[in-house]
Amino acid sequence: MVQLSYSITTRLLPYGLSLSSSVAGRPGWADILGPARARPARHLADLGSADRRAAVAELGQPAYRADQLSRHYFSRLTESADEMTDLPASSRGALVSALLPRLLSATRELTCDRGMTRKTLWRAADGSFVESVLMRYPGRVTMCVSSQAGCGMACPFCATGQAGLTRNLSTAEIVTQVFNGARGLARGEVAGGPGRISNVVFMGMGEPLANYASVLAAVKRLSDPVPDGFGISQRAITISTVGLVPAMRRLAAEGLSARLAVSLHAPDDELRDSLVPVNRRWKVAEVLDAAWGYAASTGRRVSIEYAMIRDINDQAWRAEALARLLAGRLAHVNLIPLNPTPGSKWTASDPEVLPVTVRDTRGREIDGACGQLAAAGRDPTL
Ligand code: SAH
């Protein structure tokens, strides 16, 4: 069953950021796989429970301290040695400095939507910048995270794509973005009172499936029950991809219940080859076949992301072509008004251009500075 609705999808744009740039043309394997660089410091959130126990034992501490430390981090949401009063004072500092190094520092925070949306710009230890956004809506808080610093997919309408790929984030760098959102919410720093993160979307900077191992481990850390993780339901986690077919097939075999979103943006190869350059390697038919494989093995409806770009991909015949491709499939279409990037020759479609069901009727005013971000949480499926 295909549902067309005028809902808006989470999207981060690095406003005002200049990122160190690499390739801004057609992606090659180095872009798809990510460059080899020195990894960020090891962190508790990089490790599964057996490795955490081993790491604690290496420090000469009893292995059960790994569970205590994990509980502080994932449940009490603290990384401060002073607050870990159940650990002997003599070992706290060593455990914290070995397993909870500071990976990201918040360098800028923007809020909009009456404090319900909070965007954070993070600086990593090597100087790379990434962004995350927390979006609060009645009954739901969605955290949008980055999986890479920059992106190598070179989609011409996307600001991150223009900047090129800097590097993959580590699992813990991804988890840290959620940790900080969760801690801010728990401490009542976000308008609306204390709360919890209910949803996570990999729709910030980067192509999550090009950083496969770190993203998969992050999904586990987010969804594993306390003390091994945050205990967020996998069903409330969305991984968004340009359509890296081999990685989509691999993900389908992982036994996850996370949602997959496919950034389609065009039903035909001719246009998609230019809007999503990786389409030159994996065509629409292959991408959708892999998407249906994911739907079949997980039972989850796949989200089809479609940025509406005026006079580029918003013709009625393309809508019909899209409908034919998706008819009878376990899919849901999210139409996203294009958020024009600085200097872009493209603009958003007129919302009236297509006869679609307008599902979102709340019509909240959105602060222009974070327009698309503020709108993101409206899709109740994300
Ligand atoms: N690389 C992944 C996830 C990151 S972006 C992916 O492409 O799916 C999340 C979504 O925002 C994608 O659907 C992406 O195509 C879309 N997007 C990027 N730039 C945009 C813009 N300027 N306006 C609207 N949507 C945009």
Short mmCIF file of C-alpha atoms and ligand atoms in Angstrom, two decimals:
data_model
loop_
_atom_site.label_atom_id
_atom_site.label_comp_id
_atom_site.label_asym_id
_atom_site.label_seq_id
_atom_site.Cartn_x
_atom_site.Cartn_y
_atom_site.Cartn_z
CA MET A 1 0.00 0.00 0.00
CA VAL A 2 1.46 3.32 -1.03
CA GLN A 3 0.49 6.41 0.85
CA LEU A 4 1.26 9.79 -0.57
CA SER A 5 1.30 12.51 1.98
CA TYR A 6 2.67 15.99 2.17
CA SER A 7 4.91 15.38 5.09
CA ILE A 8 8.29 16.84 5.68
CA THR A 9 11.45 14.98 6.40
CA THR A 10 14.33 15.78 8.65
CA ARG A 11 17.22 17.37 6.93
CA LEU A 12 20.29 19.07 8.29
CA LEU A 13 22.09 21.73 6.42
CA PRO A 14 25.41 23.10 7.60
CA TYR A 15 24.37 26.74 7.51
CA GLY A 16 27.36 28.98 7.74
CA LEU A 17 29.80 26.13 7.96
CA SER A 18 32.77 25.61 5.83
CA LEU A 19 33.87 22.03 5.86
CA SER A 20 37.16 20.80 4.54
CA SER A 21 36.20 19.59 1.14
CA SER A 22 37.27 16.62 -0.88
CA VAL A 23 35.57 15.43 -4.04
CA ALA A 24 32.44 17.22 -5.19
CA GLY A 25 31.99 15.31 -8.43
CA ARG A 26 30.84 11.81 -9.14
CA PRO A 27 31.46 9.53 -6.16
CA GLY A 28 34.18 6.94 -6.49
CA TRP A 29 34.85 3.98 -4.20
CA ALA A 30 36.94 6.07 -1.82
CA ASP A 31 33.92 8.31 -1.25
CA ILE A 32 31.53 5.43 -0.89
CA LEU A 33 33.68 3.55 1.57
CA GLY A 34 35.17 6.54 3.35
CA PRO A 35 38.83 7.43 3.58
CA ALA A 36 41.28 5.64 5.85
CA ARG A 37 42.19 8.01 8.69
CA ALA A 38 43.25 7.83 12.30
CA ARG A 39 40.23 6.78 14.34
CA PRO A 40 38.86 8.97 17.12
CA ALA A 41 39.68 7.85 20.66
CA ARG A 42 38.09 4.61 21.85
CA HIS A 43 34.98 5.11 23.94
CA LEU A 44 32.68 2.90 25.96
CA ALA A 45 29.96 3.37 23.32
CA ASP A 46 32.20 1.82 20.65
CA LEU A 47 32.26 -1.46 22.51
CA GLY A 48 29.85 -4.34 22.98
CA SER A 49 29.47 -5.66 26.52
CA ALA A 50 32.19 -8.34 26.29
CA ASP A 51 34.71 -5.82 24.94
CA ARG A 52 33.79 -3.34 27.66
CA ARG A 53 34.49 -5.91 30.32
CA ALA A 54 37.79 -6.74 28.65
CA ALA A 55 38.72 -3.05 28.45
CA VAL A 56 37.96 -2.58 32.16
CA ALA A 57 39.96 -5.70 33.03
CA GLU A 58 42.91 -4.31 31.04
CA LEU A 59 42.83 -1.32 33.36
CA GLY A 60 43.24 -3.70 36.28
CA GLN A 61 39.65 -3.23 37.46
CA PRO A 62 37.06 -5.92 38.14
CA ALA A 63 35.06 -6.59 34.99
CA TYR A 64 31.73 -5.76 36.68
CA ARG A 65 32.84 -2.13 36.77
CA ALA A 66 32.07 -2.10 33.03
CA ASP A 67 28.38 -2.55 33.83
CA GLN A 68 28.50 0.17 36.49
CA LEU A 69 30.17 2.56 34.07
CA SER A 70 27.69 1.65 31.33
CA ARG A 71 24.79 2.32 33.66
CA HIS A 72 26.17 5.76 34.44
CA TYR A 73 26.51 6.57 30.77
CA PHE A 74 23.42 5.00 29.19
CA SER A 75 20.95 5.25 32.06
CA ARG A 76 22.00 8.03 34.43
CA LEU A 77 23.38 9.96 31.45
CA THR A 78 26.48 11.09 33.25
CA GLU A 79 30.10 11.00 32.16
CA SER A 80 31.38 12.85 35.18
CA ALA A 81 33.62 10.88 37.55
CA ASP A 82 32.38 12.93 40.53
CA GLU A 83 28.87 11.62 40.10
CA MET A 84 29.89 7.95 40.01
CA THR A 85 29.76 7.50 43.75
CA ASP A 86 29.27 3.72 43.57
CA LEU A 87 32.77 3.39 42.09
CA PRO A 88 35.79 3.64 44.36
CA ALA A 89 37.16 7.18 44.18
CA SER A 90 40.60 5.79 43.37
CA SER A 91 39.45 4.12 40.13
CA ARG A 92 36.84 6.57 38.81
CA GLY A 93 39.27 8.93 37.12
CA ALA A 94 41.12 6.10 35.36
CA LEU A 95 37.89 4.49 34.13
CA VAL A 96 36.44 7.78 32.89
CA SER A 97 39.57 8.93 31.13
CA ALA A 98 40.09 5.54 29.48
CA LEU A 99 36.51 4.85 28.44
CA LEU A 100 34.62 8.13 28.37
CA PRO A 101 36.94 10.52 26.50
CA ARG A 102 35.34 13.72 25.22
CA LEU A 103 34.81 13.11 21.51
CA LEU A 104 32.67 16.07 20.49
CA SER A 105 32.46 19.61 21.84
CA ALA A 106 29.38 21.72 21.20
CA THR A 107 30.57 24.88 19.47
CA ARG A 108 27.21 26.39 18.62
CA GLU A 109 23.62 25.80 19.52
CA LEU A 110 20.56 27.17 17.73
CA THR A 111 17.04 26.78 18.94
CA CYS A 112 13.80 27.54 17.18
CA ASP A 113 10.19 26.47 17.25
CA ARG A 114 9.77 27.99 20.74
CA GLY A 115 12.70 26.01 22.10
CA MET A 116 11.34 22.66 20.91
CA THR A 117 13.98 22.33 18.20
CA ARG A 118 17.64 22.46 19.10
CA LYS A 119 20.42 22.18 16.57
CA THR A 120 23.96 21.60 17.77
CA LEU A 121 27.15 22.11 15.84
CA TRP A 122 29.84 19.78 17.10
CA ARG A 123 33.58 19.95 16.72
CA ALA A 124 35.40 16.61 16.84
CA ALA A 125 38.91 16.15 18.23
CA ASP A 126 40.45 16.40 14.73
CA GLY A 127 38.60 19.65 13.98
CA SER A 128 35.85 18.08 11.83
CA PHE A 129 32.38 19.56 12.23
CA VAL A 130 29.10 17.69 12.41
CA GLU A 131 25.55 18.61 13.35
CA SER A 132 22.69 17.02 15.22
CA VAL A 133 19.16 18.23 15.80
CA LEU A 134 16.70 17.46 18.55
CA MET A 135 13.05 17.96 17.63
CA ARG A 136 10.33 17.79 20.22
CA TYR A 137 6.71 17.24 19.32
CA PRO A 138 3.79 16.21 21.46
CA GLY A 139 4.43 12.65 22.54
CA ARG A 140 7.65 12.26 20.62
CA VAL A 141 11.23 13.51 20.57
CA THR A 142 13.29 12.80 17.46
CA MET A 143 17.04 13.09 17.37
CA CYS A 144 18.55 13.56 13.91
CA VAL A 145 22.19 12.49 13.83
CA SER A 146 25.15 12.72 11.48
CA SER A 147 26.99 9.56 10.49
CA GLN A 148 29.90 11.20 8.64
CA ALA A 149 31.67 14.56 8.69
CA GLY A 150 30.63 15.79 5.26
CA CYS A 151 29.40 13.36 2.63
CA GLY A 152 30.85 11.85 -0.53
CA MET A 153 27.59 11.30 -2.38
CA ALA A 154 27.71 14.70 -4.13
CA CYS A 155 23.94 15.21 -4.53
CA PRO A 156 23.85 18.66 -6.17
CA PHE A 157 20.88 20.01 -4.17
CA CYS A 158 22.42 19.09 -0.80
CA ALA A 159 24.77 21.44 1.06
CA THR A 160 26.64 18.59 2.73
CA GLY A 161 27.07 16.85 -0.61
CA GLN A 162 28.71 19.94 -2.03
CA ALA A 163 31.28 20.05 0.74
CA GLY A 164 32.54 16.52 0.11
CA LEU A 165 33.51 13.85 2.60
CA THR A 166 35.85 14.61 5.47
CA ARG A 167 35.64 11.29 7.32
CA ASN A 168 33.46 8.62 8.85
CA LEU A 169 32.31 9.13 12.42
CA SER A 170 33.05 6.44 14.97
CA THR A 171 30.17 4.61 16.63
CA ALA A 172 30.72 6.59 19.82
CA GLU A 173 30.73 9.90 17.95
CA ILE A 174 27.28 9.00 16.61
CA VAL A 175 26.07 7.77 20.01
CA THR A 176 27.45 10.91 21.70
CA GLN A 177 25.03 13.07 19.66
CA VAL A 178 22.12 11.07 21.10
CA PHE A 179 23.67 11.04 24.60
CA ASN A 180 23.79 14.81 24.64
CA GLY A 181 20.23 15.13 23.42
CA ALA A 182 19.06 12.60 25.98
CA ARG A 183 20.94 14.34 28.78
CA GLY A 184 19.65 17.78 27.81
CA LEU A 185 16.11 16.45 27.78
CA ALA A 186 16.49 14.60 31.08
CA ARG A 187 17.82 17.75 32.70
CA GLY A 188 14.87 19.78 31.47
CA GLU A 189 17.03 21.96 29.17
CA VAL A 190 14.59 21.57 26.28
CA ALA A 191 11.28 23.45 26.30
CA GLY A 192 8.44 21.21 27.41
CA GLY A 193 10.05 19.82 30.59
CA PRO A 194 12.12 16.71 31.23
CA GLY A 195 11.73 13.98 28.64
CA ARG A 196 13.33 11.13 26.72
CA ILE A 197 14.46 10.56 23.15
CA SER A 198 11.90 8.32 21.45
CA ASN A 199 13.13 8.35 17.82
CA VAL A 200 16.48 8.58 16.05
CA VAL A 201 16.90 9.33 12.34
CA PHE A 202 20.20 9.01 10.45
CA MET A 203 19.37 12.02 8.32
CA GLY A 204 22.04 14.44 9.38
CA MET A 205 25.32 14.81 7.56
CA GLY A 206 26.67 11.82 5.71
CA GLU A 207 25.60 8.61 4.05
CA PRO A 208 25.00 6.11 6.86
CA LEU A 209 25.46 3.03 4.69
CA ALA A 210 28.88 4.29 3.56
CA ASN A 211 29.88 4.05 7.24
CA TYR A 212 28.21 0.69 7.68
CA ALA A 213 29.97 -0.90 10.63
CA SER A 214 29.88 2.21 12.82
CA VAL A 215 26.24 2.91 12.02
CA LEU A 216 25.19 -0.68 12.67
CA ALA A 217 27.00 -0.70 16.02
CA ALA A 218 25.42 2.68 16.84
CA VAL A 219 21.95 1.24 16.14
CA LYS A 220 22.79 -1.53 18.60
CA ARG A 221 24.04 0.88 21.28
CA LEU A 222 20.93 3.01 20.84
CA SER A 223 18.55 0.10 21.01
CA ASP A 224 20.23 -2.33 23.41
CA PRO A 225 18.52 -2.36 26.79
CA VAL A 226 20.20 -0.56 29.68
CA PRO A 227 23.00 -0.94 30.76
CA ASP A 228 24.29 -1.96 27.33
CA GLY A 229 22.52 0.85 25.48
CA PHE A 230 19.82 3.52 25.63
CA GLY A 231 16.92 1.09 25.11
CA ILE A 232 15.38 3.06 22.22
CA SER A 233 13.13 0.82 20.12
CA GLN A 234 14.72 -0.15 16.78
CA ARG A 235 11.33 0.46 15.21
CA ALA A 236 11.81 4.12 16.09
CA ILE A 237 15.22 4.31 14.36
CA THR A 238 15.37 5.30 10.67
CA ILE A 239 18.42 4.80 8.45
CA SER A 240 18.28 6.96 5.32
CA THR A 241 20.31 6.07 2.23
CA VAL A 242 21.01 7.32 -1.28
CA GLY A 243 20.69 3.67 -2.36
CA LEU A 244 23.95 1.82 -1.80
CA VAL A 245 22.52 -1.48 -2.98
CA PRO A 246 25.06 -3.98 -1.59
CA ALA A 247 24.89 -2.30 1.83
CA MET A 248 21.07 -2.25 1.71
CA ARG A 249 21.06 -5.98 1.04
CA ARG A 250 23.53 -6.58 3.85
CA LEU A 251 21.42 -4.48 6.21
CA ALA A 252 18.33 -6.49 5.30
CA ALA A 253 20.12 -9.62 6.55
CA GLU A 254 21.08 -8.14 9.95
CA GLY A 255 17.77 -9.04 11.59
CA LEU A 256 17.03 -5.45 12.59
CA SER A 257 13.61 -3.88 12.89
CA ALA A 258 14.84 -0.37 12.08
CA ARG A 259 13.14 1.56 9.30
CA LEU A 260 14.89 2.17 5.99
CA ALA A 261 14.41 5.42 4.09
CA VAL A 262 15.51 5.67 0.46
CA SER A 263 16.30 9.11 -0.98
CA LEU A 264 14.81 8.52 -4.41
CA HIS A 265 14.01 12.07 -5.62
CA ALA A 266 13.29 10.86 -9.17
CA PRO A 267 11.54 7.78 -10.61
CA ASP A 268 13.67 7.70 -13.78
CA ASP A 269 17.37 7.00 -14.16
CA GLU A 270 17.92 9.90 -16.50
CA LEU A 271 17.07 12.50 -13.86
CA ARG A 272 18.23 10.50 -10.86
CA ASP A 273 21.68 10.09 -12.40
CA SER A 274 22.14 13.83 -11.92
CA LEU A 275 20.19 14.39 -8.67
CA VAL A 276 21.72 11.42 -6.84
CA PRO A 277 24.99 10.71 -8.69
CA VAL A 278 25.45 7.29 -7.12
CA ASN A 279 22.51 6.26 -9.33
CA ARG A 280 25.06 5.92 -12.12
CA ARG A 281 26.31 2.90 -10.26
CA TRP A 282 23.02 1.50 -8.89
CA LYS A 283 19.91 2.29 -10.93
CA VAL A 284 16.41 3.04 -9.66
CA ALA A 285 15.19 -0.51 -10.34
CA GLU A 286 18.08 -2.04 -8.37
CA VAL A 287 17.67 0.40 -5.50
CA LEU A 288 13.96 -0.29 -5.22
CA ASP A 289 14.52 -4.03 -5.52
CA ALA A 290 16.90 -3.83 -2.56
CA ALA A 291 14.34 -1.67 -0.71
CA TRP A 292 11.63 -4.30 -1.23
CA GLY A 293 14.09 -6.92 -0.03
CA TYR A 294 14.52 -4.89 3.16
CA ALA A 295 10.75 -4.55 3.54
CA ALA A 296 10.30 -8.30 3.03
CA SER A 297 12.92 -9.35 5.56
CA THR A 298 11.99 -6.81 8.24
CA GLY A 299 8.26 -6.38 7.65
CA ARG A 300 8.88 -2.63 7.81
CA ARG A 301 7.42 -0.17 5.36
CA VAL A 302 10.19 1.62 3.47
CA SER A 303 10.12 5.42 3.37
CA ILE A 304 10.69 6.89 -0.08
CA GLU A 305 12.14 10.40 0.25
CA TYR A 306 11.34 12.79 -2.57
CA ALA A 307 12.61 16.39 -2.41
CA MET A 308 10.26 18.50 -4.51
CA ILE A 309 12.38 20.67 -6.84
CA ARG A 310 10.43 23.11 -8.97
CA ASP A 311 10.30 22.17 -12.66
CA ILE A 312 12.98 19.54 -12.13
CA ASN A 313 11.29 16.49 -10.60
CA ASP A 314 7.75 17.69 -9.81
CA GLN A 315 5.96 17.02 -13.09
CA ALA A 316 2.70 15.05 -12.99
CA TRP A 317 4.15 12.37 -15.28
CA ARG A 318 6.96 11.76 -12.81
CA ALA A 319 4.44 11.45 -9.98
CA GLU A 320 2.60 8.87 -12.05
CA ALA A 321 5.82 7.05 -12.84
CA LEU A 322 6.65 7.03 -9.12
CA ALA A 323 3.19 5.71 -8.27
CA ARG A 324 3.63 2.89 -10.80
CA LEU A 325 6.99 1.94 -9.31
CA LEU A 326 5.59 1.83 -5.80
CA ALA A 327 2.11 0.40 -6.45
CA GLY A 328 1.39 -2.57 -4.24
CA ARG A 329 4.66 -2.17 -2.31
CA LEU A 330 5.26 -1.72 1.39
CA ALA A 331 6.22 1.93 0.95
CA HIS A 332 5.42 5.39 2.17
CA VAL A 333 6.36 8.53 0.24
CA ASN A 334 7.66 11.61 2.04
CA LEU A 335 7.51 14.67 -0.17
CA ILE A 336 10.07 17.19 1.07
CA PRO A 337 9.93 20.76 -0.19
CA LEU A 338 13.47 21.50 -1.34
CA ASN A 339 15.38 23.60 1.14
CA PRO A 340 17.47 25.63 -1.31
CA THR A 341 21.15 25.67 -0.52
CA PRO A 342 23.01 28.98 -0.72
CA GLY A 343 23.56 29.90 -4.37
CA SER A 344 21.33 27.08 -5.60
CA LYS A 345 19.63 27.50 -8.95
CA TRP A 346 16.73 25.34 -7.72
CA THR A 347 13.74 26.19 -5.59
CA ALA A 348 11.04 24.24 -3.85
CA SER A 349 7.95 23.19 -5.73
CA ASP A 350 4.71 24.94 -5.12
CA PRO A 351 2.91 22.67 -2.62
CA GLU A 352 -0.12 22.77 -4.94
CA VAL A 353 1.80 21.26 -7.81
CA LEU A 354 0.74 17.71 -7.08
CA PRO A 355 -2.61 16.41 -5.93
CA VAL A 356 -1.44 14.72 -2.74
CA THR A 357 -3.07 14.04 0.57
CA VAL A 358 -2.13 16.66 3.09
CA ARG A 359 -1.72 14.55 6.15
CA ASP A 360 -0.07 17.10 8.39
CA THR A 361 -2.72 19.61 9.41
CA ARG A 362 -1.11 21.12 12.44
CA GLY A 363 0.35 23.94 10.39
CA ARG A 364 2.71 25.23 13.00
CA GLU A 365 4.68 28.32 12.17
CA ILE A 366 8.28 27.46 11.53
CA ASP A 367 11.18 29.68 12.30
CA GLY A 368 12.83 30.41 8.95
CA ALA A 369 16.34 29.95 10.27
CA CYS A 370 15.71 26.31 10.94
CA GLY A 371 12.73 25.86 8.63
CA GLN A 372 13.25 22.41 7.38
CA LEU A 373 14.71 21.18 10.60
CA ALA A 374 11.84 22.47 12.64
CA ALA A 375 9.44 20.84 10.25
CA ALA A 376 11.17 17.53 10.34
CA GLY A 377 9.50 16.06 13.36
CA ARG A 378 6.06 16.38 11.82
CA ASP A 379 6.14 13.09 10.01
CA PRO A 380 4.71 10.79 12.68
CA THR A 381 6.51 7.86 11.11
CA LEU A 382 9.95 9.28 11.92
N1 SAH B 1 22.75 10.45 2.89
C1 SAH B 1 21.47 10.03 3.38
C2 SAH B 1 21.00 10.78 4.62
C3 SAH B 1 21.22 12.26 4.71
S1 SAH B 1 20.14 13.48 4.15
C4 SAH B 1 20.44 10.16 2.29
O1 SAH B 1 20.72 10.78 1.27
O2 SAH B 1 19.36 9.59 2.43
C5 SAH B 1 18.49 13.19 4.58
C6 SAH B 1 17.53 13.57 3.46
O3 SAH B 1 17.56 14.99 3.15
C7 SAH B 1 17.84 12.87 2.14
O4 SAH B 1 16.63 12.38 1.60
C8 SAH B 1 18.39 13.98 1.29
O5 SAH B 1 18.27 13.73 -0.08
C9 SAH B 1 17.55 15.16 1.74
N2 SAH B 1 18.08 16.47 1.38
C10 SAH B 1 19.36 16.85 1.20
N3 SAH B 1 19.45 18.14 0.87
C11 SAH B 1 18.20 18.63 0.83
C12 SAH B 1 17.64 19.90 0.55
N4 SAH B 1 18.41 20.92 0.22
N5 SAH B 1 16.30 20.03 0.59
C13 SAH B 1 15.53 18.97 0.91
N6 SAH B 1 15.99 17.74 1.21
C14 SAH B 1 17.32 17.56 1.15
#
